[in-house]
Amino acid sequence: MKKSPIGIFDSGIGGLTIAHALKEKLPNENIIYFGDTEHLPYGEKSKTAIQNFSKKITQFLLEKECKTIIIACNSASSVAYKLVKELAGNTPVFNVINPVVAEVVKQCAEYNIGVIGTKATIQSNIYETEIKVLCNFAKVSSLATPLLAPMIEEGFINEDISHTVIANYLSNPKLAEIDHLILACTHYPLIHQEIKDYYKGKVNVIDSANIVAKHIAKQLEKNNLLSNSNETEHHFYVSNYTESFEKSAKFFFQEDLKLEEVNLWD
Ligand code: DGL
């Protein structure tokens, strides 16, 4: 069981930021990653569609005997967490929302919290709901920022186009009063510094990937599920392979990797 892989899934390649953070924290673990590149972007899909995709991927990861499943996608975490948990039975499931919410509520002296993410994540209102469970006087202001994920995928970071798109979104009056900003999309760690620079230290920009990885590492340790093997084997599956996905995948994982195509839908 301890040597079984950790299963991670996302709509595509953004979840590799979580896989990367986790690999840094837990270098002895085997990882099975599934990126649903055939159906991305989830951020633009209906709740039912995202739930159906998540179900199929969860079955795949369970067949691969993963000891835990991580939903490394905010859009899927927003609408499919309960369902994935039900399907997974005794296999622990983690989403990328609750660890961040717990940390934010702990960290934030004043609770004026901004959230940016895909349309699916923002429309679900999940961050506000979960933050209010822990702190009902928090003020939460959310904004959908759908251009950011494709912009990052195309490699537009730290340059004029990304500065303009980021400034355009962050200057929205909805975010005018915030003290903290949650980057509620697994693509956004790649523009964390750029967003920090935009605010010039006036807003605490929360780095979700590390918070999530830290939380999962702690829970796996607590449940005695950590591997101590020195030999690791990772697999990075996608539902649709292109060279361009592979190129972006390396950029998100910050390491060389090979994508393998599997079709779960035939
Ligand atoms: N991975 C998705 C998320 O974190 C962003 C990309 C998409 O819309 O599929 O919400």
mmCIF file of C-alpha atoms in Angstrom, residues 34-204:
data_model
loop_
_atom_site.group_PDB
_atom_site.id
_atom_site.type_symbol
_atom_site.label_atom_id
_atom_site.label_comp_id
_atom_site.label_asym_id
_atom_site.label_seq_id
_atom_site.Cartn_x
_atom_site.Cartn_y
_atom_site.Cartn_z
ATOM 1 C CA PHE A 34 -3.980 12.135 -15.641
ATOM 2 C CA GLY A 35 -4.605 15.297 -17.654
ATOM 3 C CA ASP A 36 -7.889 15.378 -19.520
ATOM 4 C CA THR A 37 -6.505 17.353 -22.459
ATOM 5 C CA GLU A 38 -9.309 16.096 -24.695
ATOM 6 C CA HIS A 39 -11.926 17.945 -22.646
ATOM 7 C CA LEU A 40 -10.145 21.052 -21.394
ATOM 8 C CA PRO A 41 -10.867 23.742 -20.437
ATOM 9 C CA TYR A 42 -13.068 22.515 -17.582
ATOM 10 C CA GLY A 43 -13.503 26.135 -16.532
ATOM 11 C CA GLU A 44 -15.895 26.645 -19.435
ATOM 12 C CA LYS A 45 -17.835 23.374 -18.988
ATOM 13 C CA SER A 46 -21.086 22.627 -17.151
ATOM 14 C CA LYS A 47 -21.129 21.091 -13.695
ATOM 15 C CA THR A 48 -22.570 17.842 -15.074
ATOM 16 C CA ALA A 49 -19.886 17.535 -17.733
ATOM 17 C CA ILE A 50 -17.072 18.139 -15.210
ATOM 18 C CA GLN A 51 -18.636 15.582 -12.850
ATOM 19 C CA ASN A 52 -18.841 12.959 -15.598
ATOM 20 C CA PHE A 53 -15.234 13.507 -16.662
ATOM 21 C CA SER A 54 -14.067 13.346 -13.044
ATOM 22 C CA LYS A 55 -15.947 10.090 -12.469
ATOM 23 C CA LYS A 56 -14.289 8.354 -15.389
ATOM 24 C CA ILE A 57 -10.812 9.560 -14.404
ATOM 25 C CA THR A 58 -11.338 8.487 -10.787
ATOM 26 C CA GLN A 59 -12.249 4.974 -11.973
ATOM 27 C CA PHE A 60 -9.049 4.915 -14.038
ATOM 28 C CA LEU A 61 -6.909 5.964 -11.050
ATOM 29 C CA LEU A 62 -8.603 3.410 -8.798
ATOM 30 C CA GLU A 63 -7.902 0.681 -11.372
ATOM 31 C CA LYS A 64 -4.248 1.756 -11.208
ATOM 32 C CA GLU A 65 -4.474 1.064 -7.451
ATOM 33 C CA CYS A 66 -3.630 4.585 -6.351
ATOM 34 C CA LYS A 67 -3.427 4.903 -2.569
ATOM 35 C CA THR A 68 -4.894 8.387 -2.697
ATOM 36 C CA ILE A 69 -6.525 10.654 -5.270
ATOM 37 C CA ILE A 70 -5.783 14.342 -5.610
ATOM 38 C CA ILE A 71 -8.115 16.538 -7.634
ATOM 39 C CA ALA A 72 -5.468 19.005 -8.835
ATOM 40 C CA CYS A 73 -7.971 21.240 -10.581
ATOM 41 C CA ASN A 74 -10.002 23.982 -8.952
ATOM 42 C CA SER A 75 -12.880 23.637 -11.395
ATOM 43 C CA ALA A 76 -13.230 19.888 -10.714
ATOM 44 C CA SER A 77 -12.608 20.367 -6.974
ATOM 45 C CA SER A 78 -15.462 22.912 -6.944
ATOM 46 C CA VAL A 79 -18.137 20.679 -8.413
ATOM 47 C CA ALA A 80 -16.964 17.052 -8.232
ATOM 48 C CA TYR A 81 -15.206 16.561 -4.876
ATOM 49 C CA LYS A 82 -18.155 14.880 -3.112
ATOM 50 C CA LEU A 83 -18.798 12.593 -6.027
ATOM 51 C CA VAL A 84 -15.143 11.554 -6.353
ATOM 52 C CA LYS A 85 -15.041 10.862 -2.609
ATOM 53 C CA GLU A 86 -18.113 8.638 -2.819
ATOM 54 C CA LEU A 87 -16.660 6.736 -5.733
ATOM 55 C CA ALA A 88 -13.260 6.315 -4.076
ATOM 56 C CA GLY A 89 -14.706 4.664 -0.945
ATOM 57 C CA ASN A 90 -11.839 4.059 1.499
ATOM 58 C CA THR A 91 -9.214 5.675 -0.703
ATOM 59 C CA PRO A 92 -8.528 9.182 0.643
ATOM 60 C CA VAL A 93 -9.370 12.038 -1.728
ATOM 61 C CA PHE A 94 -7.960 15.561 -1.549
ATOM 62 C CA ASN A 95 -9.115 18.677 -3.324
ATOM 63 C CA VAL A 96 -7.142 21.886 -3.861
ATOM 64 C CA ILE A 97 -9.656 24.138 -2.097
ATOM 65 C CA ASN A 98 -10.050 23.111 1.548
ATOM 66 C CA PRO A 99 -6.320 23.165 2.482
ATOM 67 C CA VAL A 100 -6.058 26.686 1.067
ATOM 68 C CA VAL A 101 -9.200 27.901 2.809
ATOM 69 C CA ALA A 102 -7.979 26.499 6.145
ATOM 70 C CA GLU A 103 -4.607 28.197 5.732
ATOM 71 C CA VAL A 104 -6.090 31.510 4.632
ATOM 72 C CA VAL A 105 -8.433 31.717 7.577
ATOM 73 C CA LYS A 106 -5.483 30.925 9.886
ATOM 74 C CA GLN A 107 -3.140 33.441 8.197
ATOM 75 C CA CYS A 108 -5.433 36.379 7.659
ATOM 76 C CA ALA A 109 -5.768 38.875 10.454
ATOM 77 C CA GLU A 110 -8.310 40.796 8.419
ATOM 78 C CA TYR A 111 -10.678 38.788 6.365
ATOM 79 C CA ASN A 112 -11.079 40.749 3.167
ATOM 80 C CA ILE A 113 -10.278 38.006 0.720
ATOM 81 C CA GLY A 114 -10.238 38.074 -3.069
ATOM 82 C CA VAL A 115 -10.538 34.952 -5.205
ATOM 83 C CA ILE A 116 -9.689 34.614 -8.892
ATOM 84 C CA GLY A 117 -10.265 31.498 -10.989
ATOM 85 C CA THR A 118 -12.122 29.985 -13.934
ATOM 86 C CA LYS A 119 -15.810 30.612 -14.602
ATOM 87 C CA ALA A 120 -16.726 27.137 -13.251
ATOM 88 C CA THR A 121 -14.858 27.757 -9.969
ATOM 89 C CA ILE A 122 -16.173 31.277 -9.433
ATOM 90 C CA GLN A 123 -19.765 30.414 -10.393
ATOM 91 C CA SER A 124 -19.763 27.518 -7.902
ATOM 92 C CA ASN A 125 -19.090 30.070 -5.109
ATOM 93 C CA ILE A 126 -17.237 27.281 -3.292
ATOM 94 C CA TYR A 127 -14.472 29.465 -1.804
ATOM 95 C CA GLU A 128 -16.920 31.882 -0.214
ATOM 96 C CA THR A 129 -19.040 28.996 1.085
ATOM 97 C CA GLU A 130 -16.056 27.158 2.591
ATOM 98 C CA ILE A 131 -14.418 30.308 4.011
ATOM 99 C CA LYS A 132 -17.701 31.285 5.699
ATOM 100 C CA VAL A 133 -17.941 27.849 7.326
ATOM 101 C CA LEU A 134 -14.687 28.625 9.179
ATOM 102 C CA CYS A 135 -15.137 32.367 9.590
ATOM 103 C CA ASN A 136 -18.570 33.828 9.016
ATOM 104 C CA PHE A 137 -17.460 37.467 9.228
ATOM 105 C CA ALA A 138 -15.021 37.135 6.332
ATOM 106 C CA LYS A 139 -15.641 39.308 3.298
ATOM 107 C CA VAL A 140 -15.025 37.423 0.063
ATOM 108 C CA SER A 141 -14.915 39.029 -3.383
ATOM 109 C CA SER A 142 -14.613 36.719 -6.371
ATOM 110 C CA LEU A 143 -13.781 37.389 -9.989
ATOM 111 C CA ALA A 144 -13.666 35.009 -12.963
ATOM 112 C CA THR A 145 -10.450 35.507 -14.914
ATOM 113 C CA PRO A 146 -10.868 33.079 -17.830
ATOM 114 C CA LEU A 147 -8.146 34.511 -20.054
ATOM 115 C CA LEU A 148 -5.365 33.740 -17.594
ATOM 116 C CA ALA A 149 -5.188 29.944 -18.042
ATOM 117 C CA PRO A 150 -4.879 29.942 -21.865
ATOM 118 C CA MET A 151 -2.502 32.897 -21.642
ATOM 119 C CA ILE A 152 -0.183 30.943 -19.322
ATOM 120 C CA GLU A 153 -0.478 27.792 -21.440
ATOM 121 C CA GLU A 154 0.689 29.769 -24.436
ATOM 122 C CA GLY A 155 3.730 30.873 -22.467
ATOM 123 C CA PHE A 156 2.713 34.518 -22.057
ATOM 124 C CA ILE A 157 4.171 35.190 -18.639
ATOM 125 C CA ASN A 158 6.416 37.959 -17.319
ATOM 126 C CA GLU A 159 6.000 40.104 -20.391
ATOM 127 C CA ASP A 160 3.867 42.936 -21.781
ATOM 128 C CA ILE A 161 0.802 40.884 -22.764
ATOM 129 C CA SER A 162 0.560 39.153 -19.379
ATOM 130 C CA HIS A 163 1.181 42.418 -17.473
ATOM 131 C CA THR A 164 -1.701 44.018 -19.390
ATOM 132 C CA VAL A 165 -4.158 41.120 -18.955
ATOM 133 C CA ILE A 166 -3.319 40.763 -15.243
ATOM 134 C CA ALA A 167 -3.626 44.512 -14.601
ATOM 135 C CA ASN A 168 -6.914 44.604 -16.475
ATOM 136 C CA TYR A 169 -8.427 41.877 -14.278
ATOM 137 C CA LEU A 170 -6.930 42.943 -10.952
ATOM 138 C CA SER A 171 -8.016 46.563 -11.352
ATOM 139 C CA ASN A 172 -11.647 45.400 -11.406
ATOM 140 C CA PRO A 173 -13.573 47.355 -8.697
ATOM 141 C CA LYS A 174 -14.734 44.021 -7.212
ATOM 142 C CA LEU A 175 -11.168 43.455 -5.961
ATOM 143 C CA ALA A 176 -10.523 47.036 -4.828
ATOM 144 C CA GLU A 177 -10.727 46.388 -1.075
ATOM 145 C CA ILE A 178 -8.953 43.056 -0.718
ATOM 146 C CA ASP A 179 -6.025 42.345 1.629
ATOM 147 C CA HIS A 180 -5.478 38.745 0.499
ATOM 148 C CA LEU A 181 -5.837 37.076 -2.877
ATOM 149 C CA ILE A 182 -6.371 33.357 -3.454
ATOM 150 C CA LEU A 183 -5.090 32.135 -6.809
ATOM 151 C CA ALA A 184 -7.859 29.577 -7.316
ATOM 152 C CA CYS A 185 -6.578 27.879 -10.442
ATOM 153 C CA THR A 186 -3.782 25.373 -10.798
ATOM 154 C CA HIS A 187 -2.241 27.382 -13.643
ATOM 155 C CA TYR A 188 -1.706 30.472 -11.536
ATOM 156 C CA PRO A 189 1.389 29.502 -9.521
ATOM 157 C CA LEU A 190 3.249 30.379 -12.722
ATOM 158 C CA ILE A 191 2.112 34.004 -12.444
ATOM 159 C CA HIS A 192 2.292 34.195 -8.653
ATOM 160 C CA GLN A 193 5.315 36.501 -8.744
ATOM 161 C CA GLU A 194 3.821 38.677 -11.460
ATOM 162 C CA ILE A 195 0.645 39.157 -9.429
ATOM 163 C CA LYS A 196 2.724 39.912 -6.317
ATOM 164 C CA ASP A 197 4.639 42.519 -8.323
ATOM 165 C CA TYR A 198 1.366 44.068 -9.492
ATOM 166 C CA TYR A 199 0.292 44.619 -5.857
ATOM 167 C CA LYS A 200 3.743 45.813 -4.709
ATOM 168 C CA GLY A 201 3.345 44.156 -1.308
ATOM 169 C CA LYS A 202 -0.084 45.676 -0.568
ATOM 170 C CA VAL A 203 -1.932 42.366 -0.956
ATOM 171 C CA ASN A 204 -0.967 38.953 0.408
#
